[in-house]
Short mmCIF file of N, CA and C in Angstrom, two decimals:
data_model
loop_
_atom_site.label_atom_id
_atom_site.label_comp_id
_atom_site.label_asym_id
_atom_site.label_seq_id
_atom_site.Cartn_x
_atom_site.Cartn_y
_atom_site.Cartn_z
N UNK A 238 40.03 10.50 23.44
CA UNK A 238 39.04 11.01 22.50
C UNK A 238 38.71 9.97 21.43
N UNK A 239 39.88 9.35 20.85
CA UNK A 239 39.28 8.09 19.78
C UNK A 239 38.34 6.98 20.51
N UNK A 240 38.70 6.73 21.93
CA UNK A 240 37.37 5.76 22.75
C UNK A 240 36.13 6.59 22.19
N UNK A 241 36.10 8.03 22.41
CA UNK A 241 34.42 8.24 22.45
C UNK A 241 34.23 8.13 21.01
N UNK A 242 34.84 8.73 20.09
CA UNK A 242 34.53 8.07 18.53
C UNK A 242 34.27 6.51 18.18
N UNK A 243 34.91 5.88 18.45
CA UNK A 243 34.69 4.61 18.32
C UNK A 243 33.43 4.28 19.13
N UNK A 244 33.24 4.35 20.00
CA UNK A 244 32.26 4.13 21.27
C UNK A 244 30.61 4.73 20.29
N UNK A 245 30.81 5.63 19.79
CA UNK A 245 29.73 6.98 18.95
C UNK A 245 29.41 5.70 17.82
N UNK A 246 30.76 5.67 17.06
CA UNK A 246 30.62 5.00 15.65
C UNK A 246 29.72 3.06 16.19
N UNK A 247 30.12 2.83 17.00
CA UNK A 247 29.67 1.47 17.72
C UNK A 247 27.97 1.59 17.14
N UNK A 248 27.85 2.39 18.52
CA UNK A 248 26.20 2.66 18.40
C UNK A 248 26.04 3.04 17.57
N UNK A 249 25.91 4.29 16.62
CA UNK A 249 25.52 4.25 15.20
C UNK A 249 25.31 2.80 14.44
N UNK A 250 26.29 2.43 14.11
CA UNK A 250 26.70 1.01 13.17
C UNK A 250 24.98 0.18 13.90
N UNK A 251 25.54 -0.08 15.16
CA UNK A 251 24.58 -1.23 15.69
C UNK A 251 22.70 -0.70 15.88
N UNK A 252 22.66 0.40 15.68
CA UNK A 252 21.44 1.44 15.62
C UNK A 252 20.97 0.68 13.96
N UNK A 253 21.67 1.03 13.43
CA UNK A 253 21.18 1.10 12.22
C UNK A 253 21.06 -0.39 11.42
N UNK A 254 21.89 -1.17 12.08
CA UNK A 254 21.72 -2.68 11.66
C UNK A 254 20.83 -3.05 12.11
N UNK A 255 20.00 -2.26 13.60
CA UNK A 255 18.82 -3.24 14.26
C UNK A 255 17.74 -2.50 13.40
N UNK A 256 17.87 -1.44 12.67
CA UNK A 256 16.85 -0.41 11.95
C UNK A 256 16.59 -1.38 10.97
N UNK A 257 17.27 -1.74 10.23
CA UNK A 257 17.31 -2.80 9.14
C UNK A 257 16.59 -4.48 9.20
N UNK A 258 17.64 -4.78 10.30
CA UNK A 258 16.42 -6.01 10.90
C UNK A 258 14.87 -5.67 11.15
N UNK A 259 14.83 -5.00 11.87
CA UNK A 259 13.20 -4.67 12.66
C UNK A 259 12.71 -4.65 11.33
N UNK A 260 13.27 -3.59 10.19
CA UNK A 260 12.35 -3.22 9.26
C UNK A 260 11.92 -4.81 8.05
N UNK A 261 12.56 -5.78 7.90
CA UNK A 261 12.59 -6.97 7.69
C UNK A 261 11.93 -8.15 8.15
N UNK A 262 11.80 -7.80 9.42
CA UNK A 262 11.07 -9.00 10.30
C UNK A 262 9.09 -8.61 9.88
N UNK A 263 9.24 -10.06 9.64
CA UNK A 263 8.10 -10.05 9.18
C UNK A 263 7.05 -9.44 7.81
N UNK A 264 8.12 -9.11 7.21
CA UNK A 264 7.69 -9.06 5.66
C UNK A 264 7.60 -10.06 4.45
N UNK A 265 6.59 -9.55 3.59
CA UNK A 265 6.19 -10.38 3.29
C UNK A 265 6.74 -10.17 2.09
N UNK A 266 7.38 -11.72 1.10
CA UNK A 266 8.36 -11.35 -0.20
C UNK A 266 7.01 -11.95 -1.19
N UNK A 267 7.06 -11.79 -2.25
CA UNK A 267 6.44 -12.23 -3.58
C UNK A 267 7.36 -13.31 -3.88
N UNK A 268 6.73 -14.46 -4.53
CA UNK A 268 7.79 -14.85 -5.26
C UNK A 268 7.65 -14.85 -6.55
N UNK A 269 8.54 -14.45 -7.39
CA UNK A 269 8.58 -14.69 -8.80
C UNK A 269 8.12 -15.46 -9.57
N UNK A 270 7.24 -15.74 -10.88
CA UNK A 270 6.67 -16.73 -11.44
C UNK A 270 8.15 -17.24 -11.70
N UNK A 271 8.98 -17.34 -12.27
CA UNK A 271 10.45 -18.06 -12.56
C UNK A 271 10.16 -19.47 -11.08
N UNK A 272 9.65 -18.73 -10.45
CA UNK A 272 10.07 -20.24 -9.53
C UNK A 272 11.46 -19.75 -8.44
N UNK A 273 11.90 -18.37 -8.33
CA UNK A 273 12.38 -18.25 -7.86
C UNK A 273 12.18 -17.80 -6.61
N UNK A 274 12.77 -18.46 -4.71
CA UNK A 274 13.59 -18.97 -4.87
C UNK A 274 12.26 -20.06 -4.63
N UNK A 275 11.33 -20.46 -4.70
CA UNK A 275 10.83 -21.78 -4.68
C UNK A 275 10.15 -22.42 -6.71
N UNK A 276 10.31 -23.53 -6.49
CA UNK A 276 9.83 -23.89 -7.88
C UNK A 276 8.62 -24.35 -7.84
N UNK A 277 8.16 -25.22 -8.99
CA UNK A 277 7.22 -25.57 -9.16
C UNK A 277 6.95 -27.02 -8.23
N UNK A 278 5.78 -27.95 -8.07
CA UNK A 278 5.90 -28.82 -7.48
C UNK A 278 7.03 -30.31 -7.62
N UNK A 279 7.90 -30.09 -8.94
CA UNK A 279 8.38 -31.12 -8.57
C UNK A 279 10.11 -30.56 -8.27
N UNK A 280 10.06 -29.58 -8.27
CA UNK A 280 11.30 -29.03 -7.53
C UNK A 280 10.91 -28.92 -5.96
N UNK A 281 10.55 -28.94 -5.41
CA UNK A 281 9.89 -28.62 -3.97
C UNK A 281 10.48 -30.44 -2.93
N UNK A 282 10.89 -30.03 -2.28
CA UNK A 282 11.43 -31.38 -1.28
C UNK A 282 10.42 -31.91 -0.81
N UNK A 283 10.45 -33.26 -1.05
CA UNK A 283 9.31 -34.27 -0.71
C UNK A 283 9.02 -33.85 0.96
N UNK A 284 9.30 -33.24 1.35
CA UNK A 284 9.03 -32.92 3.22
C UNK A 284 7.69 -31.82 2.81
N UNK A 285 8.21 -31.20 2.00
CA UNK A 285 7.34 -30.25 1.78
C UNK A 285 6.23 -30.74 0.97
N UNK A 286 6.42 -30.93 -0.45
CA UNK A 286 5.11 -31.53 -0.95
C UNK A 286 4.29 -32.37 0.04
N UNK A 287 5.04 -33.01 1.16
CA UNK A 287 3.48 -34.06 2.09
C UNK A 287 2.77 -32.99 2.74
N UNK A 288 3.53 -31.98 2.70
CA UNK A 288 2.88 -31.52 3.89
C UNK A 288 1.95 -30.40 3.29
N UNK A 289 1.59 -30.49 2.04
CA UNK A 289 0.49 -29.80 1.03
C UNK A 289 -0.94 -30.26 1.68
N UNK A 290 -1.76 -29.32 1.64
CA UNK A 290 -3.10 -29.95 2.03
C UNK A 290 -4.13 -30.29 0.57
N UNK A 291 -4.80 -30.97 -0.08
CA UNK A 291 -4.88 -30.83 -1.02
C UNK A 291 -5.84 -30.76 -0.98
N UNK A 292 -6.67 -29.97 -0.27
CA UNK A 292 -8.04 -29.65 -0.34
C UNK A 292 -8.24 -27.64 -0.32
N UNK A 293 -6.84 -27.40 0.17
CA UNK A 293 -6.79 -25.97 0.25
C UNK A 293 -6.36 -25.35 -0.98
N UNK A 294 -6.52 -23.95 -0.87
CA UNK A 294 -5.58 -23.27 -2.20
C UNK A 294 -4.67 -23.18 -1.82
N UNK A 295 -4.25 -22.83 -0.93
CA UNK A 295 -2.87 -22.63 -0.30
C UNK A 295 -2.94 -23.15 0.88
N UNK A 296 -1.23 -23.67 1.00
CA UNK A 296 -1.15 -24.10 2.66
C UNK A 296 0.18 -22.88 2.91
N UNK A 297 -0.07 -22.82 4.30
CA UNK A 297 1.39 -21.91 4.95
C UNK A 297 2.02 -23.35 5.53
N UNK A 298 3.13 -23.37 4.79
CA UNK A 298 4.12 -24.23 5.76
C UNK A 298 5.22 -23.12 6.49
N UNK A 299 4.90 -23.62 7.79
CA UNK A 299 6.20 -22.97 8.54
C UNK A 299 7.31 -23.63 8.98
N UNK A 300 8.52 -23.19 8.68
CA UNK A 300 9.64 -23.66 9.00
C UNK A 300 10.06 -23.37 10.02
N UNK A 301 10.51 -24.56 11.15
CA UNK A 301 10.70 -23.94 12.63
C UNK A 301 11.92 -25.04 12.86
N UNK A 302 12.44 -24.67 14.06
CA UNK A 302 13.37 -24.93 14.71
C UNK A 302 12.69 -25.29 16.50
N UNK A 303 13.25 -26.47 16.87
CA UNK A 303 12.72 -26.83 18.42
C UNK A 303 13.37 -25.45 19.59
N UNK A 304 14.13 -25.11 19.49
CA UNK A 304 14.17 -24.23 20.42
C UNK A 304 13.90 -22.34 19.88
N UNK A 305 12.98 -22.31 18.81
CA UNK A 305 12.86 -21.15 18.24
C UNK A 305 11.53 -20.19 19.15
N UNK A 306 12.04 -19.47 19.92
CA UNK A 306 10.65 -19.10 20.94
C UNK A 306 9.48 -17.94 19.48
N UNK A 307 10.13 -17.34 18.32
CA UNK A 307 9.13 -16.79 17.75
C UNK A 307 8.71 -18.03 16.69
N UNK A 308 8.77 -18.85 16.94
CA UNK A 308 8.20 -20.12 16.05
C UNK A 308 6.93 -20.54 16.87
N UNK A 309 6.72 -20.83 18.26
CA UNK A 309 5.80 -20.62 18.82
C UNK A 309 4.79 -19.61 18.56
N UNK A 310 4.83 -18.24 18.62
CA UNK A 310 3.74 -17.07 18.37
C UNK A 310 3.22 -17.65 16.96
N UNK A 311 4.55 -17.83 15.77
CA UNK A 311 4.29 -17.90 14.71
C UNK A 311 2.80 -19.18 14.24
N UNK A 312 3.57 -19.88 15.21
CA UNK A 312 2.62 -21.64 15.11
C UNK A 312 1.02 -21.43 15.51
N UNK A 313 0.80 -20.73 16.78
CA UNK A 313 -0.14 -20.47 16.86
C UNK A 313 -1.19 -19.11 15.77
N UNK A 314 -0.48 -18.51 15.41
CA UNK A 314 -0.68 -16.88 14.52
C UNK A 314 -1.47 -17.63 13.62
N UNK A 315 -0.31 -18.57 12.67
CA UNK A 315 -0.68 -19.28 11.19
C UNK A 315 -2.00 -19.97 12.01
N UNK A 316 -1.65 -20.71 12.80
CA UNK A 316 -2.78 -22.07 12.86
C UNK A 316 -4.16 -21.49 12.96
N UNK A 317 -4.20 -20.74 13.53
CA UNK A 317 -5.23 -19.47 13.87
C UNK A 317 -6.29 -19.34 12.62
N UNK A 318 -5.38 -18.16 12.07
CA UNK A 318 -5.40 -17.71 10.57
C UNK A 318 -6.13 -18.73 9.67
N UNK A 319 -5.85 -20.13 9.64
CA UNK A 319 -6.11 -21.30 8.83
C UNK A 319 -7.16 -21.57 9.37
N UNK A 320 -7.30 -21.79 10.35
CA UNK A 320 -8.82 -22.28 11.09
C UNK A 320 -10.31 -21.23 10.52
N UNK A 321 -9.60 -19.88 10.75
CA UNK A 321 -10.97 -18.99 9.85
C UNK A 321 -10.91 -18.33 8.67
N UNK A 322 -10.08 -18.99 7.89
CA UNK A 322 -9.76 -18.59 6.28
C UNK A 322 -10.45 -20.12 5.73
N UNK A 323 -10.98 -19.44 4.55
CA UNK A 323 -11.20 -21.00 3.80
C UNK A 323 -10.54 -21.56 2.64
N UNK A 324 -9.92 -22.16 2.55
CA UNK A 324 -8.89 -22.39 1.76
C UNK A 324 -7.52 -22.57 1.99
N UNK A 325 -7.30 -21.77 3.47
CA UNK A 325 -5.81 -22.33 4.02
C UNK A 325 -5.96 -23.05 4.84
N UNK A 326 -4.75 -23.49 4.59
CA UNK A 326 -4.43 -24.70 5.69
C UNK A 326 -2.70 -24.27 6.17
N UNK A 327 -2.65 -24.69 7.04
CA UNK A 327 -1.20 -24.78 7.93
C UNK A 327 -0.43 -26.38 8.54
N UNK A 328 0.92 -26.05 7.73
CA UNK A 328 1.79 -27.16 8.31
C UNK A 328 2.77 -26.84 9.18
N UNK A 329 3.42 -27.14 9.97
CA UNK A 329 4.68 -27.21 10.31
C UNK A 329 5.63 -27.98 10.15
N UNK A 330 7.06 -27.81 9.83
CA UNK A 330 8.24 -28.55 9.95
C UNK A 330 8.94 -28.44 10.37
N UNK A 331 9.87 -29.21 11.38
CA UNK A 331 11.07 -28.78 12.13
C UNK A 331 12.18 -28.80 11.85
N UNK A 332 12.85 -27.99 11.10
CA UNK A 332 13.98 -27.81 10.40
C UNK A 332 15.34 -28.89 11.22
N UNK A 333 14.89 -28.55 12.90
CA UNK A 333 15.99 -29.14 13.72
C UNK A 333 17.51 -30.51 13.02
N UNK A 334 16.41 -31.44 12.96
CA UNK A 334 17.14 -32.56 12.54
C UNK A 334 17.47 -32.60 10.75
N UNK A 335 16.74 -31.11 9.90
CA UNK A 335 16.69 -31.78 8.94
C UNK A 335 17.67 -30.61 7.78
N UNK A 336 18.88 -30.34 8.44
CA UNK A 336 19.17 -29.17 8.08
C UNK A 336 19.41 -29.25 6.10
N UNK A 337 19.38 -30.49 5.75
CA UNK A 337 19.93 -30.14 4.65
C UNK A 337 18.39 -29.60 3.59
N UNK A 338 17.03 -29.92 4.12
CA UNK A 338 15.47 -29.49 3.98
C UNK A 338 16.02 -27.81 4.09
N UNK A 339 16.49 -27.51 5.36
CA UNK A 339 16.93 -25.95 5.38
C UNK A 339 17.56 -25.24 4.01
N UNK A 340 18.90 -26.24 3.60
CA UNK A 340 19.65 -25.73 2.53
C UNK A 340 18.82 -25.58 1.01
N UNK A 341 18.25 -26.36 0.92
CA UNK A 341 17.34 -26.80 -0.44
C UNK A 341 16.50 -25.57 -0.13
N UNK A 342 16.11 -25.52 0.71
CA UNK A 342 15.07 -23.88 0.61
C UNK A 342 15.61 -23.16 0.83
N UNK A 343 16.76 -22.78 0.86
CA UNK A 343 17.24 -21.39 1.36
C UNK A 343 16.81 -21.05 2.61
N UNK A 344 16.89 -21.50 3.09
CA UNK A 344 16.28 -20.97 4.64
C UNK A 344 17.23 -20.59 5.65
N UNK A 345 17.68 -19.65 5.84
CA UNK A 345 18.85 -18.88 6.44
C UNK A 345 18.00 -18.46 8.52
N UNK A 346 16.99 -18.63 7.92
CA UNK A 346 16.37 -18.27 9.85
C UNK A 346 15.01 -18.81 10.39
N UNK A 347 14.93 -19.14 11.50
CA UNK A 347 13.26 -19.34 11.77
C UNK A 347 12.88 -18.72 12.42
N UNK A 348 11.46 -18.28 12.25
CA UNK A 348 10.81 -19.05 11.64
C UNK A 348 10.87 -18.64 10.26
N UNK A 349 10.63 -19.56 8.70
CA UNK A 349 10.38 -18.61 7.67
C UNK A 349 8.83 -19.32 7.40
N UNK A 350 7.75 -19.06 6.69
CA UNK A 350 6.71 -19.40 6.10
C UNK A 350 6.81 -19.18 4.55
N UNK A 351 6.38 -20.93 4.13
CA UNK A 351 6.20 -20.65 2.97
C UNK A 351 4.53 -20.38 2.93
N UNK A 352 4.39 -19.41 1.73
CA UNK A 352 2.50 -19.78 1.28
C UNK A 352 2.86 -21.03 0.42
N UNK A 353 2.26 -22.10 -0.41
CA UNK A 353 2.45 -22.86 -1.01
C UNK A 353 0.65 -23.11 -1.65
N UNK A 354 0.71 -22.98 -3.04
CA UNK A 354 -0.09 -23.22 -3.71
C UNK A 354 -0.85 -24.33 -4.00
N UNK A 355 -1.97 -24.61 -4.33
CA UNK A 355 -2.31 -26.80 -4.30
C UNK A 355 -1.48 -27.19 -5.49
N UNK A 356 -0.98 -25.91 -6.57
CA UNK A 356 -0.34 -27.08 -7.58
C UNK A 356 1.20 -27.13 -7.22
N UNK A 357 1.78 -26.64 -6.23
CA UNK A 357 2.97 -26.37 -5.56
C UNK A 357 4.27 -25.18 -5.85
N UNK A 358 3.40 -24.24 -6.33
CA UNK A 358 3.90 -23.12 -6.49
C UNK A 358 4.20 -22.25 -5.25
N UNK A 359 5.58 -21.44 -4.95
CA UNK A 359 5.73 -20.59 -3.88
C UNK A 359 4.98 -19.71 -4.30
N UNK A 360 3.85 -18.99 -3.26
CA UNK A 360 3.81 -17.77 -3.71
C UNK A 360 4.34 -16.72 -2.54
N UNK A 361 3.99 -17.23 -1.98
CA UNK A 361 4.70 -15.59 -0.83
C UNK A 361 5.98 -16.60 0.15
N UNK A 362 7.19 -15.57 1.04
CA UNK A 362 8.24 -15.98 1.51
C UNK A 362 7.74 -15.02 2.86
N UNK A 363 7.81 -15.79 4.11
CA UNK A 363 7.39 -14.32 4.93
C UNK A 363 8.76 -15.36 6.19
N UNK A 364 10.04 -14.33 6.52
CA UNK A 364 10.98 -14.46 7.33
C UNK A 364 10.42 -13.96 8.49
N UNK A 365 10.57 -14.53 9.59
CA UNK A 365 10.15 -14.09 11.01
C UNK A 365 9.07 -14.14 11.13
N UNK A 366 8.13 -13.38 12.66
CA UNK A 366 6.82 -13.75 12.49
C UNK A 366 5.99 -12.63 11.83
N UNK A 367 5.24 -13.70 10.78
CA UNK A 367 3.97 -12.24 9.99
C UNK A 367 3.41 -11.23 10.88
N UNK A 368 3.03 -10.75 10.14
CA UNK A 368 2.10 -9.74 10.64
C UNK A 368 0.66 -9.90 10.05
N UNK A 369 -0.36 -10.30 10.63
CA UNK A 369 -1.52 -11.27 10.25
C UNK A 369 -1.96 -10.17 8.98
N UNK A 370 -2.27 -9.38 9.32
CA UNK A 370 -3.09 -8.57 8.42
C UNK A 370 -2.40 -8.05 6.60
N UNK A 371 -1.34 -7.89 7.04
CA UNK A 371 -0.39 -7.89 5.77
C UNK A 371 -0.40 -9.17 5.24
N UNK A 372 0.14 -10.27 5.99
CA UNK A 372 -0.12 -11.89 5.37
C UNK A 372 -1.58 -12.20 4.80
N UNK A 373 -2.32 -11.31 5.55
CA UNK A 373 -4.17 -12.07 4.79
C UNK A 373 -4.39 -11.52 3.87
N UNK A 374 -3.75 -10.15 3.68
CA UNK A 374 -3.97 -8.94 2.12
C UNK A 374 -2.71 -9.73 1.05
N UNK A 375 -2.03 -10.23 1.71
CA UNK A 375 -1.10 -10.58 0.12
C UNK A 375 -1.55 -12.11 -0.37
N UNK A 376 -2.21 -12.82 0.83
CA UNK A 376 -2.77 -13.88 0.69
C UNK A 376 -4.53 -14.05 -0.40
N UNK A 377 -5.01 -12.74 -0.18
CA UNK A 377 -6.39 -12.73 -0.50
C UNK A 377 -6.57 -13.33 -2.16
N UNK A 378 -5.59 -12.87 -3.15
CA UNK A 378 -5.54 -13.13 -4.36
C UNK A 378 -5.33 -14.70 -4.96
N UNK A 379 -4.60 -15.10 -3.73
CA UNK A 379 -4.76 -16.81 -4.08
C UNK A 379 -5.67 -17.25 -3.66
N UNK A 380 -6.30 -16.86 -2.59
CA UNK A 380 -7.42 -18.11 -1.97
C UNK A 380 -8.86 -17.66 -2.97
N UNK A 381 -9.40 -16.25 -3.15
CA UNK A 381 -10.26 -16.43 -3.89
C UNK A 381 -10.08 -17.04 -5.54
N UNK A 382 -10.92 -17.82 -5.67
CA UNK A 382 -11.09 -18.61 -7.11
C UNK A 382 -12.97 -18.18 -7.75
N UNK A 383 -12.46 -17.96 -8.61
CA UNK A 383 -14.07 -18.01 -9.54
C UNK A 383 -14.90 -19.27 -9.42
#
Protein backbone atom coordinates (compact mmCIF):
# COMPACT_ATOMS: atom_id res chain seq x y z
CA UNK A 1 0.00 0.00 0.00
CA UNK A 2 2.89 2.67 0.68
CA UNK A 3 4.08 1.75 -3.27
CA UNK A 4 0.62 3.10 -4.36
CA UNK A 5 1.02 6.27 -2.09
CA UNK A 6 4.24 7.05 -3.10
CA UNK A 7 3.53 6.06 -6.76
CA UNK A 8 0.01 8.75 -6.24
CA UNK A 9 2.35 11.36 -4.41
CA UNK A 10 5.07 10.89 -7.58
CA UNK A 11 2.52 11.98 -10.08
CA UNK A 12 0.96 14.64 -8.16
CA UNK A 13 4.50 16.31 -7.30
CA UNK A 14 5.54 15.85 -11.11
CA UNK A 15 1.81 17.07 -12.41
CA UNK A 16 2.18 20.06 -10.77
CA UNK A 17 5.87 20.98 -11.42
CA UNK A 18 5.06 20.54 -15.25
CA UNK A 19 1.80 22.93 -14.33
CA UNK A 20 4.30 25.44 -13.25
CA UNK A 21 6.77 25.14 -16.08
CA UNK A 22 4.14 25.18 -18.96
CA UNK A 23 2.63 28.12 -17.11
CA UNK A 24 6.22 30.03 -17.38
CA UNK A 25 7.32 29.12 -20.74
CA UNK A 26 7.11 31.85 -22.65
CA UNK A 27 6.22 34.76 -20.56
CA UNK A 28 6.92 37.77 -20.78
CA UNK A 29 8.87 39.64 -17.53
CA UNK A 30 9.05 43.61 -17.32
CA UNK A 31 12.07 44.77 -16.31
CA UNK A 32 12.43 47.20 -13.64
CA UNK A 33 13.64 50.80 -14.25
CA UNK A 34 16.46 49.93 -11.33
CA UNK A 35 18.13 48.09 -14.13
CA UNK A 36 17.19 45.08 -12.68
CA UNK A 37 18.19 42.13 -13.78
CA UNK A 38 19.60 44.03 -16.93
CA UNK A 39 21.27 47.61 -16.59
CA UNK A 40 21.79 50.41 -18.37
CA UNK A 41 24.13 50.40 -21.49
CA UNK A 42 27.29 50.41 -19.88
CA UNK A 43 26.53 47.55 -17.57
CA UNK A 44 25.41 45.33 -20.51
CA UNK A 45 28.41 42.86 -21.93
CA UNK A 46 30.14 44.12 -24.86
CA UNK A 47 28.61 40.79 -26.84
CA UNK A 48 25.55 42.35 -26.29
CA UNK A 49 25.93 46.04 -26.80
CA UNK A 50 27.41 44.94 -30.67
CA UNK A 51 24.76 43.29 -31.22
CA UNK A 52 22.36 46.58 -30.71
CA UNK A 53 20.97 47.74 -33.96
CA UNK A 54 21.19 51.37 -33.83
CA UNK A 55 18.79 52.30 -36.12
CA UNK A 56 15.92 50.40 -34.20
CA UNK A 57 14.09 51.20 -30.92
CA UNK A 58 14.52 48.05 -29.80
CA UNK A 59 16.42 45.00 -30.78
CA UNK A 60 15.36 41.32 -29.44
CA UNK A 61 18.55 39.64 -28.75
CA UNK A 62 18.12 35.99 -28.36
CA UNK A 63 20.13 33.89 -26.36
CA UNK A 64 20.64 30.41 -27.77
CA UNK A 65 22.54 27.46 -27.37
CA UNK A 66 23.82 25.17 -30.67
CA UNK A 67 21.94 22.23 -29.81
CA UNK A 68 18.71 24.10 -28.41
CA UNK A 69 15.81 22.68 -30.84
CA UNK A 70 13.24 25.65 -29.28
CA UNK A 71 15.96 28.21 -30.19
CA UNK A 72 15.30 27.35 -33.72
CA UNK A 73 11.24 28.13 -33.68
CA UNK A 74 12.41 30.97 -31.48
CA UNK A 75 15.10 32.30 -34.29
CA UNK A 76 12.82 32.14 -36.89
CA UNK A 77 9.45 33.62 -34.64
CA UNK A 78 11.79 36.81 -33.59
CA UNK A 79 13.39 37.15 -37.10
CA UNK A 80 9.96 37.13 -38.54
CA UNK A 81 8.45 39.57 -36.13
CA UNK A 82 11.52 42.09 -36.95
CA UNK A 83 11.18 41.91 -40.59
CA UNK A 84 7.36 43.44 -40.25
CA UNK A 85 7.68 45.60 -37.17
CA UNK A 86 9.41 48.90 -37.68
CA UNK A 87 11.72 49.59 -35.31
CA UNK A 88 12.82 46.06 -34.33
CA UNK A 89 15.46 44.43 -35.14
CA UNK A 90 16.75 40.86 -34.09
CA UNK A 91 20.13 39.41 -32.98
CA UNK A 92 21.26 36.22 -32.04
CA UNK A 93 23.96 34.85 -29.70
CA UNK A 94 25.23 31.59 -28.97
CA UNK A 95 25.63 31.22 -25.49
CA UNK A 96 27.50 27.69 -26.41
CA UNK A 97 31.14 28.72 -26.13
CA UNK A 98 30.43 31.74 -24.10
CA UNK A 99 29.12 30.58 -20.84
CA UNK A 100 30.49 33.16 -18.66
CA UNK A 101 28.10 35.99 -21.32
CA UNK A 102 25.40 33.36 -19.76
CA UNK A 103 26.46 34.16 -16.05
CA UNK A 104 26.64 38.05 -16.43
CA UNK A 105 22.99 37.84 -17.63
CA UNK A 106 21.58 35.55 -15.56
CA UNK A 107 20.64 33.31 -18.01
CA UNK A 108 19.71 30.03 -16.40
CA UNK A 109 17.95 28.47 -19.96
CA UNK A 110 17.55 28.80 -23.73
CA UNK A 111 16.29 30.18 -25.35
CA UNK A 112 15.91 33.56 -23.22
CA UNK A 113 15.20 36.99 -25.29
CA UNK A 114 16.28 40.07 -24.32
CA UNK A 115 14.06 43.28 -25.74
CA UNK A 116 16.96 45.80 -25.57
CA UNK A 117 16.37 49.45 -26.02
CA UNK A 118 18.75 51.85 -28.60
CA UNK A 119 19.98 53.51 -25.37
CA UNK A 120 20.59 49.93 -23.85
CA UNK A 121 18.07 49.54 -21.45
CA UNK A 122 16.39 45.91 -20.70
CA UNK A 123 13.02 46.24 -21.18
CA UNK A 124 11.25 42.97 -21.39
CA UNK A 125 12.95 39.23 -20.29
CA UNK A 126 10.91 36.56 -22.27
CA UNK A 127 12.40 32.68 -21.08
CA UNK A 128 11.54 30.05 -23.67
CA UNK A 129 9.78 30.59 -26.84
CA UNK A 130 7.36 33.87 -26.94
CA UNK A 131 4.29 33.85 -27.77
CA UNK A 132 4.21 36.44 -30.76
CA UNK A 133 1.19 38.25 -29.87
CA UNK A 134 1.82 38.81 -26.13
CA UNK A 135 5.60 39.79 -27.15
CA UNK A 136 4.11 42.49 -29.85
CA UNK A 137 1.49 43.94 -27.03
CA UNK A 138 4.26 44.35 -24.37
CA UNK A 139 6.55 45.44 -27.12
CA UNK A 140 4.07 48.14 -28.67
CA UNK A 141 4.98 50.92 -25.97
CA UNK A 142 8.64 51.00 -26.90
CA UNK A 143 8.62 50.98 -30.53
CA UNK A 144 6.02 53.76 -30.90
CA UNK A 145 7.82 57.27 -30.45
CA UNK A 146 6.18 60.75 -31.01
Amino acid sequence: MTGVWVLVGTVVIATVAGLVWRANQGRVRTVEPSGTPGKTDGGLPADVRAALDPDAHVTLVQLSTTFCAPCRHTRVLLSDLAGRTDGLAHHEIDLTHKPELAGALRVSRTPTTLAVASDGRELLRIGGVPKRDTLLDALRPHLSHP
